[in-house]
Coordinates of N, CA and C in Angstrom, one line a residue:
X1 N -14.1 10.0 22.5 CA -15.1 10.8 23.4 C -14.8 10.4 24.8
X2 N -14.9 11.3 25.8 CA -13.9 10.5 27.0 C -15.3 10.6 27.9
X3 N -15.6 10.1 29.1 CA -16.5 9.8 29.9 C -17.3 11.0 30.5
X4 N -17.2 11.9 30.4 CA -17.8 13.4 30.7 C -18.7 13.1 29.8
X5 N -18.6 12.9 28.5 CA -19.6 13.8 27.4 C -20.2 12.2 26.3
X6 N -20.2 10.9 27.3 CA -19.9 10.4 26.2 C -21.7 10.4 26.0
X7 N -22.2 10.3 27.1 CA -24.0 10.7 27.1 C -24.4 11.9 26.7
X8 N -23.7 13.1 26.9 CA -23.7 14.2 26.7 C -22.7 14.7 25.5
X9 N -23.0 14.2 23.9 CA -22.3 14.6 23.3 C -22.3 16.2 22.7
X10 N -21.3 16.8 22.4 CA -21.2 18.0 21.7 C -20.9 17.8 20.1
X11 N -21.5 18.7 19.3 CA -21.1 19.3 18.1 C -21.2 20.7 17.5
X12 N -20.5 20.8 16.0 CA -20.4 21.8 15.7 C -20.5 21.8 13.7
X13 N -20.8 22.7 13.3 CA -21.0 22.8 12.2 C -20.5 23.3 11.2
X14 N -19.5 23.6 10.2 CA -19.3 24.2 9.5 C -19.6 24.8 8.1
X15 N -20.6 25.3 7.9 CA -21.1 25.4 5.9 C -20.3 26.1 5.3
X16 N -19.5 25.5 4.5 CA -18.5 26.4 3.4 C -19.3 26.4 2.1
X17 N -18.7 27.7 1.6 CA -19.7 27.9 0.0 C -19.4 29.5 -0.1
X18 N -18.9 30.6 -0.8 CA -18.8 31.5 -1.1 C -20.2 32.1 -1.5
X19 N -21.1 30.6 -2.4 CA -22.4 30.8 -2.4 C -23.3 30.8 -1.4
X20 N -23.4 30.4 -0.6 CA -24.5 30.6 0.6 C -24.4 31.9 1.3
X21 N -22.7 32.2 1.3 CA -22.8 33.4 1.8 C -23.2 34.9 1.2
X22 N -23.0 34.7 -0.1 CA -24.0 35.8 -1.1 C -25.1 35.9 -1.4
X23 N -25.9 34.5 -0.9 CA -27.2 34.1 -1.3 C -27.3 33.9 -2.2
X24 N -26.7 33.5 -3.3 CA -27.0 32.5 -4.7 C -27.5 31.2 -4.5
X25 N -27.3 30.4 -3.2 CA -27.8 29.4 -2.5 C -28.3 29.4 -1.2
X26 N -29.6 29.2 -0.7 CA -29.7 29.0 0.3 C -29.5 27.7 0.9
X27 N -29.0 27.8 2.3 CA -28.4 26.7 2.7 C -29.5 25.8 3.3
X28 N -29.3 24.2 2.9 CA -30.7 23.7 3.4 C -29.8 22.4 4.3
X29 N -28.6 22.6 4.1 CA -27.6 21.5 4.9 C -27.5 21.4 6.4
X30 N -27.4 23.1 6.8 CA -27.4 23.2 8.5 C -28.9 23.1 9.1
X31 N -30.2 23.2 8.8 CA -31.4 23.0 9.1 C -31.7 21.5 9.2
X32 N -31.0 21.0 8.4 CA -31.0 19.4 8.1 C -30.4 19.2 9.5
X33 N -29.1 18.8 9.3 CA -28.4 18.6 10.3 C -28.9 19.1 11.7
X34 N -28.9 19.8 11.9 CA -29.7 20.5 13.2 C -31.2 19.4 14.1
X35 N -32.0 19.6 13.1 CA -32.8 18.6 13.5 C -32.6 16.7 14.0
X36 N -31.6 16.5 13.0 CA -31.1 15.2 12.9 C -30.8 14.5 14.0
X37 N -29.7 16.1 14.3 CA -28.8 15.7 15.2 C -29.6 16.3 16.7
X38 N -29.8 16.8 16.5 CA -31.1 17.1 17.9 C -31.8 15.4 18.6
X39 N -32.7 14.9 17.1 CA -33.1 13.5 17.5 C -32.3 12.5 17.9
X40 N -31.0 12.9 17.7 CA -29.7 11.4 17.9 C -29.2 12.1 19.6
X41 N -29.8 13.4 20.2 CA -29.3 13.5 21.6 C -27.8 14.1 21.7
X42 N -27.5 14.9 20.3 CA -26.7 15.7 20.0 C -26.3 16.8 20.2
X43 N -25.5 17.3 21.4 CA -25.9 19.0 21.6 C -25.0 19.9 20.7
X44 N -25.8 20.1 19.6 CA -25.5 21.2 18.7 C -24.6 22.9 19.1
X45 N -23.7 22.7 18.9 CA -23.2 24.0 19.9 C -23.1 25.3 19.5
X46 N -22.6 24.7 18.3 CA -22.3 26.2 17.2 C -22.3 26.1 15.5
X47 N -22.8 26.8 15.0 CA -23.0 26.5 13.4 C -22.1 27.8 12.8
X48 N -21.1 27.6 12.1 CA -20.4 28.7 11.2 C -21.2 28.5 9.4
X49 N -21.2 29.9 9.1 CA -20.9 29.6 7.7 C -19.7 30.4 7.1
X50 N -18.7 30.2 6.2 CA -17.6 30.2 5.9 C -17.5 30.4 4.4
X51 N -16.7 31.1 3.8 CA -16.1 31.0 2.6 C -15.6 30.1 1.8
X52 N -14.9 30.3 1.2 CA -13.9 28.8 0.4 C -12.5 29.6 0.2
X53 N -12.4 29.9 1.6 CA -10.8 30.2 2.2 C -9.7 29.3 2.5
X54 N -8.9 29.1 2.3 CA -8.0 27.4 3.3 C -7.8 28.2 4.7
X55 N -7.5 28.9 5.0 CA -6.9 29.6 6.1 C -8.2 29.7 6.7
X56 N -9.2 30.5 6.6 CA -10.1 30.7 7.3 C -10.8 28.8 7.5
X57 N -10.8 27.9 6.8 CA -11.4 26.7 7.0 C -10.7 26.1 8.0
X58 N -9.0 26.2 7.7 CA -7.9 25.9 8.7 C -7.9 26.1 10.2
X59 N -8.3 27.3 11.0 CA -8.8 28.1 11.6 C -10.1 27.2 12.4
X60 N -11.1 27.6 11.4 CA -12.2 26.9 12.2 C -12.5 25.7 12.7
X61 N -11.9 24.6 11.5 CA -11.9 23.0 11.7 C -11.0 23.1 13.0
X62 N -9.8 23.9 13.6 CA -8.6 23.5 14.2 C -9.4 23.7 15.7
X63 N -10.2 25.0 16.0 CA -10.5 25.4 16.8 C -12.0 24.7 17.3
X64 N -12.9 24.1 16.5 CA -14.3 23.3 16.3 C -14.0 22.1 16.9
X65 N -13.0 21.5 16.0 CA -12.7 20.3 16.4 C -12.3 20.1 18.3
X66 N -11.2 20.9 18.3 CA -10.6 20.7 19.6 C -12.1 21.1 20.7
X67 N -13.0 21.8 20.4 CA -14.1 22.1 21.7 C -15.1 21.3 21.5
X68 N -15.2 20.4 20.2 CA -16.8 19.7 20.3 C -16.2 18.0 19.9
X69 N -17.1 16.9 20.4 CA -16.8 15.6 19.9 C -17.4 15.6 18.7
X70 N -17.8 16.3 18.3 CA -18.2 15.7 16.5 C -18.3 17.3 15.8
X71 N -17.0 17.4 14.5 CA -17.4 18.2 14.0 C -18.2 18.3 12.2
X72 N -18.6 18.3 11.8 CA -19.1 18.1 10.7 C -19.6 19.1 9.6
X73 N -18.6 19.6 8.5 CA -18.3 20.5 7.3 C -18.8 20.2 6.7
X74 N -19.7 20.8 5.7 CA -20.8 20.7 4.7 C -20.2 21.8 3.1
X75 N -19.5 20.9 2.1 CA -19.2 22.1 1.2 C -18.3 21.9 0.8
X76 N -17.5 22.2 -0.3 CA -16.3 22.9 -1.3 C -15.4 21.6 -1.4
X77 N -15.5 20.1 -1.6 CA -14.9 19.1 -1.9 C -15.3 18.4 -3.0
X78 N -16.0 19.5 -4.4 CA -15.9 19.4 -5.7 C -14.6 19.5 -6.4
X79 N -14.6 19.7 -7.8 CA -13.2 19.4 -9.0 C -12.7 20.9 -9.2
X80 N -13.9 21.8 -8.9 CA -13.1 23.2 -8.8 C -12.3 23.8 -8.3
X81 N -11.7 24.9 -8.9 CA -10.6 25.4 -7.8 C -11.0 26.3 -6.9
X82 N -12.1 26.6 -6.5 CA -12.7 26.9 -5.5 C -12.8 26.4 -4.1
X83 N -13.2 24.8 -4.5 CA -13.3 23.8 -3.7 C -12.4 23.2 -3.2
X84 N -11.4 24.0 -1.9 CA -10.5 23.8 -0.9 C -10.7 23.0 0.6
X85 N -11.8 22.5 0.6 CA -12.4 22.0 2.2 C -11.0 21.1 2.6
X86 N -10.5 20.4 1.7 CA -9.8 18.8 1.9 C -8.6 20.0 2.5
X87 N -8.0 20.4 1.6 CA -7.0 21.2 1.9 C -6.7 22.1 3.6
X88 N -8.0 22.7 3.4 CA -8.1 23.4 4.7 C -8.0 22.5 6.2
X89 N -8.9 21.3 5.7 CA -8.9 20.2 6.9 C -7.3 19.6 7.1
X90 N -6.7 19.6 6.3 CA -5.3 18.6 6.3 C -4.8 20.1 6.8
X91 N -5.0 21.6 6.6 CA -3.7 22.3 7.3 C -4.6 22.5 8.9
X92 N -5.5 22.1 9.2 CA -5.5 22.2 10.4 C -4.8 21.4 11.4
X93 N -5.2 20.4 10.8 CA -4.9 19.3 11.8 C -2.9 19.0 11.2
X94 N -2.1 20.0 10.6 CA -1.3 20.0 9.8 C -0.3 18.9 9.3
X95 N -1.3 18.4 8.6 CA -1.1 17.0 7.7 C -1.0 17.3 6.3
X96 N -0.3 16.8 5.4 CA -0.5 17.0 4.1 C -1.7 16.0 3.4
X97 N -1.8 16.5 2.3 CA -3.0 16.0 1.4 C -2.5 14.8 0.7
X98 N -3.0 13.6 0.4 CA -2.4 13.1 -0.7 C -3.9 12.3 -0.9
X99 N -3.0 11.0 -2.6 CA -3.9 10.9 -3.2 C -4.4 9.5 -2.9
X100 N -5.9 9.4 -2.4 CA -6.1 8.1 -2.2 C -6.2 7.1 -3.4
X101 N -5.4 6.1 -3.6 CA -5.8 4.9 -4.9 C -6.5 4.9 -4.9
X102 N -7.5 4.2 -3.5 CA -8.5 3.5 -3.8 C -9.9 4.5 -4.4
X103 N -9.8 5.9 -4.1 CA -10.5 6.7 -4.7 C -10.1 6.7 -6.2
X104 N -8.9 7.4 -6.5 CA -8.5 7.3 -7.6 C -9.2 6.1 -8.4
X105 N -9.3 4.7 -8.0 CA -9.5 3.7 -8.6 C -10.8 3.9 -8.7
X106 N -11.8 4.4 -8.1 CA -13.8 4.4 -8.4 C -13.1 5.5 -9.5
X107 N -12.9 6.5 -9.2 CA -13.2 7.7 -10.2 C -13.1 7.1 -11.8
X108 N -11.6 6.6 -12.0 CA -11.4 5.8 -13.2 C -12.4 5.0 -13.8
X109 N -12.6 4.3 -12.8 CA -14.3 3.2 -13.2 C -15.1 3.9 -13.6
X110 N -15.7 4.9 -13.1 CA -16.6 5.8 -13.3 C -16.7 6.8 -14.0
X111 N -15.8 7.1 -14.8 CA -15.2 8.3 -15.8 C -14.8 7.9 -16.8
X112 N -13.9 6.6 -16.9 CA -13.0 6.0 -17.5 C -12.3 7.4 -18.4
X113 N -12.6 7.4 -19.8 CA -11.7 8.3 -20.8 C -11.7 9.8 -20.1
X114 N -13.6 10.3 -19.9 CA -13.7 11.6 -19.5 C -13.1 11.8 -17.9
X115 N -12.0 11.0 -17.8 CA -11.0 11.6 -15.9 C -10.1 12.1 -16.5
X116 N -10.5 13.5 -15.7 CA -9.0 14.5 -16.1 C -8.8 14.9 -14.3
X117 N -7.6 15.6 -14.6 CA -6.9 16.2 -13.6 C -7.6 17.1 -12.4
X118 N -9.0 17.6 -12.8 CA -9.6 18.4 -12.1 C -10.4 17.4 -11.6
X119 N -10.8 16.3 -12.0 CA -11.6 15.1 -11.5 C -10.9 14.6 -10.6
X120 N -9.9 13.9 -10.7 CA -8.9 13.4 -9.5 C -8.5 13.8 -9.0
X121 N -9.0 15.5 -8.5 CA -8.6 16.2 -7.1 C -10.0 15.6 -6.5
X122 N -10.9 14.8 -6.7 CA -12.1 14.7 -5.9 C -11.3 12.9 -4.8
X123 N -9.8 12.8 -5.5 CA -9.7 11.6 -5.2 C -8.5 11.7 -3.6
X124 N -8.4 13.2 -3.7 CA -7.2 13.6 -2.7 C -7.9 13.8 -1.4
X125 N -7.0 13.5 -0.3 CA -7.7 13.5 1.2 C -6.4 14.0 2.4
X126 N -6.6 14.3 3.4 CA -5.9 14.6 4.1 C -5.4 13.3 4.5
X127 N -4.2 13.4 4.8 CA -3.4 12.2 5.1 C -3.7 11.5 6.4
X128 N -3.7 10.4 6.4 CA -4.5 9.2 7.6 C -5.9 9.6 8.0
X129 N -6.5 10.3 6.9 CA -8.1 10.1 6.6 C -8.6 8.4 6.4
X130 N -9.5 8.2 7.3 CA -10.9 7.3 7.1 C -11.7 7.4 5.8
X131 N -11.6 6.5 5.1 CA -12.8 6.5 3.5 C -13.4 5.2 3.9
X132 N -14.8 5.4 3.7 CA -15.8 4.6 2.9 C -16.9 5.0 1.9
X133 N -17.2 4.3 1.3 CA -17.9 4.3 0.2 C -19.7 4.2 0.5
X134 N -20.3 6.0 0.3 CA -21.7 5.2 0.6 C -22.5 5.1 -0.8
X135 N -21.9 5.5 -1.4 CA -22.4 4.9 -3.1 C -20.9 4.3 -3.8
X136 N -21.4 3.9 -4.9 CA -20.4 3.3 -5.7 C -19.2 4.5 -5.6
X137 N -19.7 5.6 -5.8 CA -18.9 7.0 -6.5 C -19.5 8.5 -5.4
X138 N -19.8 8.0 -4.4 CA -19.9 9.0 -3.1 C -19.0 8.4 -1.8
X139 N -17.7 8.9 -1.8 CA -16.7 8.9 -0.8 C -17.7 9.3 0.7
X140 N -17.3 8.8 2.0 CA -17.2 9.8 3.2 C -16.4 9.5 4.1
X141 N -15.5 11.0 3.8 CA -14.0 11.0 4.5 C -14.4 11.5 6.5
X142 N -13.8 10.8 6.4 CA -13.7 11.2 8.0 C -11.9 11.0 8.4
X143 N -11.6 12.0 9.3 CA -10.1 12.2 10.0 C -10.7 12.9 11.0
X144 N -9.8 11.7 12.4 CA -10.1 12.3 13.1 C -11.4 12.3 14.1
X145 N -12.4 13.6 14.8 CA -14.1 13.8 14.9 C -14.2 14.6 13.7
X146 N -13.6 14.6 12.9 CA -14.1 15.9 11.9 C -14.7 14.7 11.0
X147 N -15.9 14.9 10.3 CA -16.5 14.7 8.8 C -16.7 15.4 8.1
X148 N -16.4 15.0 6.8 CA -16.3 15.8 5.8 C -17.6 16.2 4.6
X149 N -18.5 16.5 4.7 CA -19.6 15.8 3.7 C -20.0 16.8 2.9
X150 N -20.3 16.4 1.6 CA -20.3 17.4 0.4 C -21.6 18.3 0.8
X151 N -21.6 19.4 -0.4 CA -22.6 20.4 -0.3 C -23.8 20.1 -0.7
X152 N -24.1 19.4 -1.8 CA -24.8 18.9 -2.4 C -25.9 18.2 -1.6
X153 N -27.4 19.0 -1.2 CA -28.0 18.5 0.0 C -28.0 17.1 -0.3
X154 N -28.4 16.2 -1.5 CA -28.9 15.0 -1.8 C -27.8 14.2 -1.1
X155 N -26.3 14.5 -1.5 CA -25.1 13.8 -1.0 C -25.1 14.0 0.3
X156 N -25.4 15.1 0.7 CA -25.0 15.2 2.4 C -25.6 14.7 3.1
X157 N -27.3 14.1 2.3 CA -28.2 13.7 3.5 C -27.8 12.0 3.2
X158 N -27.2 11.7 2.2 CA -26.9 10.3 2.1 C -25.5 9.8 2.6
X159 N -24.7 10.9 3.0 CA -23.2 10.8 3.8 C -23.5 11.0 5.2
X160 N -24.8 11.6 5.7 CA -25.2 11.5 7.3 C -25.8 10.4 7.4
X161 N -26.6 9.7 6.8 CA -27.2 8.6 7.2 C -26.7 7.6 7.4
X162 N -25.2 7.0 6.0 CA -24.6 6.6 6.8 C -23.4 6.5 7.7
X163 N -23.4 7.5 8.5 CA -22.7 7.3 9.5 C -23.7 7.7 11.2
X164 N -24.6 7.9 10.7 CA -25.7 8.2 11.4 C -25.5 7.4 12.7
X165 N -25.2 6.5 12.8 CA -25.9 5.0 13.6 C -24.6 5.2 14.8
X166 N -23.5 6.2 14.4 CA -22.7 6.2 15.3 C -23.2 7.2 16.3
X167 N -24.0 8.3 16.2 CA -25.0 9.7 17.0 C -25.7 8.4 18.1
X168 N -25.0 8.3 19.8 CA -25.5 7.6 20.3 C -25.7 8.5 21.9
X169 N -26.2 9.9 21.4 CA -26.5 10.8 22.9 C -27.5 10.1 23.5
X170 N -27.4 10.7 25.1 CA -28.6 10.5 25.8 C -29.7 11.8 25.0
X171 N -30.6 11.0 24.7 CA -32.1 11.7 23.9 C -32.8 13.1 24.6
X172 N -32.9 14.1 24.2 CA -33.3 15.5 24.7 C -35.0 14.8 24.9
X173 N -35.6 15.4 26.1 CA -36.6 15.3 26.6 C -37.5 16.6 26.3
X174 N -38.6 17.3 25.8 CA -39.1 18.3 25.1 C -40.5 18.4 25.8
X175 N -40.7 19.9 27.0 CA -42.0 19.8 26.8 C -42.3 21.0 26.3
X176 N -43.5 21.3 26.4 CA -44.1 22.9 26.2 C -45.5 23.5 26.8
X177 N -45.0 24.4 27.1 CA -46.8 24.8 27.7 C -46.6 26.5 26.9
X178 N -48.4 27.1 26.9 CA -48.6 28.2 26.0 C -49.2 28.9 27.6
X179 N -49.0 30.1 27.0 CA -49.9 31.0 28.6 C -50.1 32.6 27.9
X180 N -51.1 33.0 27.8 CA -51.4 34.3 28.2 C -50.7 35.0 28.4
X181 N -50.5 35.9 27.8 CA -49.2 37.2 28.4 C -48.4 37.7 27.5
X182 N -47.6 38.5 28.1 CA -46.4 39.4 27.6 C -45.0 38.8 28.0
X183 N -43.9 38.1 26.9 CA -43.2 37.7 27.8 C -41.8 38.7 28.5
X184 N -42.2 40.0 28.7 CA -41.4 40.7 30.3 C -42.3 40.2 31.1
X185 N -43.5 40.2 30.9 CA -44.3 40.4 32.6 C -43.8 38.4 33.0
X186 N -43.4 38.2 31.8 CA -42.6 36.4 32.7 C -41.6 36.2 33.2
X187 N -40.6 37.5 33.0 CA -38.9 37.3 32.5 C -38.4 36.9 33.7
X188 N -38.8 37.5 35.1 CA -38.4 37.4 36.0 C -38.6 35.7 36.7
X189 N -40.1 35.5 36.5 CA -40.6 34.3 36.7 C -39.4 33.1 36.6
X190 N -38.9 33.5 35.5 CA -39.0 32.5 34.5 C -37.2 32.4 34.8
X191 N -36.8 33.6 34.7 CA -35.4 33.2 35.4 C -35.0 32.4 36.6
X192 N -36.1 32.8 37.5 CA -36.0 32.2 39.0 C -36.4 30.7 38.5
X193 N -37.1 30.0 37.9 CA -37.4 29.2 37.5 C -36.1 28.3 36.4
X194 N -35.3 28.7 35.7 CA -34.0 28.4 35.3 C -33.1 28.4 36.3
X195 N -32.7 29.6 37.1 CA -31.8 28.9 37.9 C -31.6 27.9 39.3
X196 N -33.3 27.6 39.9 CA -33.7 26.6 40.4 C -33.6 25.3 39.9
X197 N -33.0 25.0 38.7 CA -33.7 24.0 37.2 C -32.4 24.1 36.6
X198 N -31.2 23.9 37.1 CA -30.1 24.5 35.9 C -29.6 22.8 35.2
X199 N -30.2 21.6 35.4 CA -30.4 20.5 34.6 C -31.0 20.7 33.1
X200 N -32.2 21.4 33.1 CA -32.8 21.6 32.0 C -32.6 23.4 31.1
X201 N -33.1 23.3 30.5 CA -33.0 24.3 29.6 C -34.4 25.2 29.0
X202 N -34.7 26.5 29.8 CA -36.0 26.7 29.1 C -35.7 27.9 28.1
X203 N -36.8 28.1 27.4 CA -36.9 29.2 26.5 C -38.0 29.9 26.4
X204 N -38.7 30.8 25.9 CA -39.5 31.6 25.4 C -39.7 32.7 24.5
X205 N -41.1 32.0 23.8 CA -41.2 32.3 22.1 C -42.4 33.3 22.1
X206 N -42.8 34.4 22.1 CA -43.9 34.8 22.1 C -44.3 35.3 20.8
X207 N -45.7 35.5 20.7 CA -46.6 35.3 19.6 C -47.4 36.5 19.9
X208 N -47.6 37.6 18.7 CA -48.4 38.7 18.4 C -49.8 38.5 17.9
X209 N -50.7 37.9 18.8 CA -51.8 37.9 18.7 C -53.3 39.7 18.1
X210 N -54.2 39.5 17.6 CA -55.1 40.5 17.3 C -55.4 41.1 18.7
X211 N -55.9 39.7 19.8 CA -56.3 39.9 21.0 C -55.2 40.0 22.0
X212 N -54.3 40.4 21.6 CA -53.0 40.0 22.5 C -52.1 39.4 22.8
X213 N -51.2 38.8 23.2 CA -50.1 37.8 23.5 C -49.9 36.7 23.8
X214 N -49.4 35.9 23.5 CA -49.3 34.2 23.9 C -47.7 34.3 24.1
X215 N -47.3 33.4 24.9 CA -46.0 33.0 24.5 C -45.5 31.2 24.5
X216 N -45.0 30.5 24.2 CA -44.8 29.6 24.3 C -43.7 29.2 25.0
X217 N -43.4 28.3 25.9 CA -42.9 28.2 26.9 C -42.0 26.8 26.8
X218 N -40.9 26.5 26.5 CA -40.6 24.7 26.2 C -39.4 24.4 27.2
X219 N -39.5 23.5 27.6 CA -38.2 23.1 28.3 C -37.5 22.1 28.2
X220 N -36.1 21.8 28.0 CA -35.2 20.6 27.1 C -34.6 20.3 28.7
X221 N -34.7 19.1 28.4 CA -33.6 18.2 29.6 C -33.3 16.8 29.0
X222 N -32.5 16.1 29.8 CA -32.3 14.7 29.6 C -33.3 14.0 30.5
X223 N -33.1 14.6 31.4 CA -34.1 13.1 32.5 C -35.6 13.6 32.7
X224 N -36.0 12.7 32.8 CA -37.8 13.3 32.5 C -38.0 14.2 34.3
X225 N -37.4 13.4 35.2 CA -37.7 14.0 36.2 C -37.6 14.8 35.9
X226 N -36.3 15.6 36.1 CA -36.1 17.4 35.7 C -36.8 18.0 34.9
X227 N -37.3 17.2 33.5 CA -38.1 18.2 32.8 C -39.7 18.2 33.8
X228 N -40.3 17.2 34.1 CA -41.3 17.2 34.9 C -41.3 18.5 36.1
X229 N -40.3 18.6 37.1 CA -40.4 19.3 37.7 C -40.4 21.2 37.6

């Protein structure tokens, strides 16, 4: 992470699943992550959802990676043949795949007679990939800023935790005020007010009241001053 961004980090997201994108699954991985990484001072930049393409994963990991310090894939690094993430990560960064022992060696432990061939694709990784172990038999590969972390919300929220402790942004500062109105009759306001303010970040959320209109008003910064003023 080089001295520009190392307070101001960026990320980006990738959900792979042929299922999420049909809706046979809704995705509860990028909501996760989003908030997480919000509280660690993480500026979330862009969230894809994706198929279980190598080319299209190829593509996005190559192009994700190179614009944000942390990118983080959620999906398709099961025994199926569906499940290409490893693959697609290794042709981005264009490295071949091979097979980690030391994976190999939990899976055996853990399977012993029932390890077949479809099982010990779970043990292959892109070549000069990072492994540790956050369960006995839950891998988290990292190469690279890229992480790799399964679909499986239970797994993903136990492969972000730990590596959690490395999310060391300066902390987003959050206020909000509510007001009366329609928000056109603010829009103008409220632009002159952003670009006087271009440290912080505002938005506006309005609300369809019986009696009329509310809108909610929040503003994100790092330094309290700026959000104060």
């Amino acid at each position: 992470m080089n001295e520009l961004t190392s307070q101001k980090p960026t990320a980006a997201i990738v959900i792979i699943g042929a299922e999420v994108l049909s809706g046979k699954i809704a995705d509860q991985n990028g909501p996760y992550l989003i908030q997480e990484l919000r509280k660690r001072g993480i500026d979330l930049r862009e969230i894809r959802t994706i198929g279980d393409d190598i080319e299209t994963i190829s593509q996005c990991a190559r192009e994700l990676a190179a614009s944000h310090d942390y990118l983080f894939t959620t999906g398709g690094i099961g025994p199926t043949h569906d499940d290409v993430t490893i693959d697609g990560i290794a042709a981005a960064l264009d490295r071949p795949t091979r097979r980690s022992p030391e994976l190999g060696q939990k899976l055996r432990e853990h399977f012993g007679d029932r390890l077949n061939e479809s099982r010990l694709k779970l043990a292959d990784i892109p070549e000069g990939a990072h492994v540790e172990m956050v369960t006995p038999v839950l891998p988290l590969i990292r190469v690279e800023n890229i992480f790799i972390f399964p679909g499986v919300p239970e797994l993903m929220v136990q492969s972000f935790e730990h590596m959690a402790h490395e999310l060391q942004g300066a902390p987003f500062i959050c206020r909000h005020v509510t007001i009366s109105g329609s928000e056109s009759a603010m829009a103008d306001h409220l632009r002159d007010v952003q670009n006087a303010h271009p440290n912080v970040q505002i938005g506006s959320y309005p609300r369809f009241l019986e009696n009329g209109c509310e809108v909610k008003i929040t503003i994100d910064g790092r330094q309290e001053e700026d959000v104060q003023q």
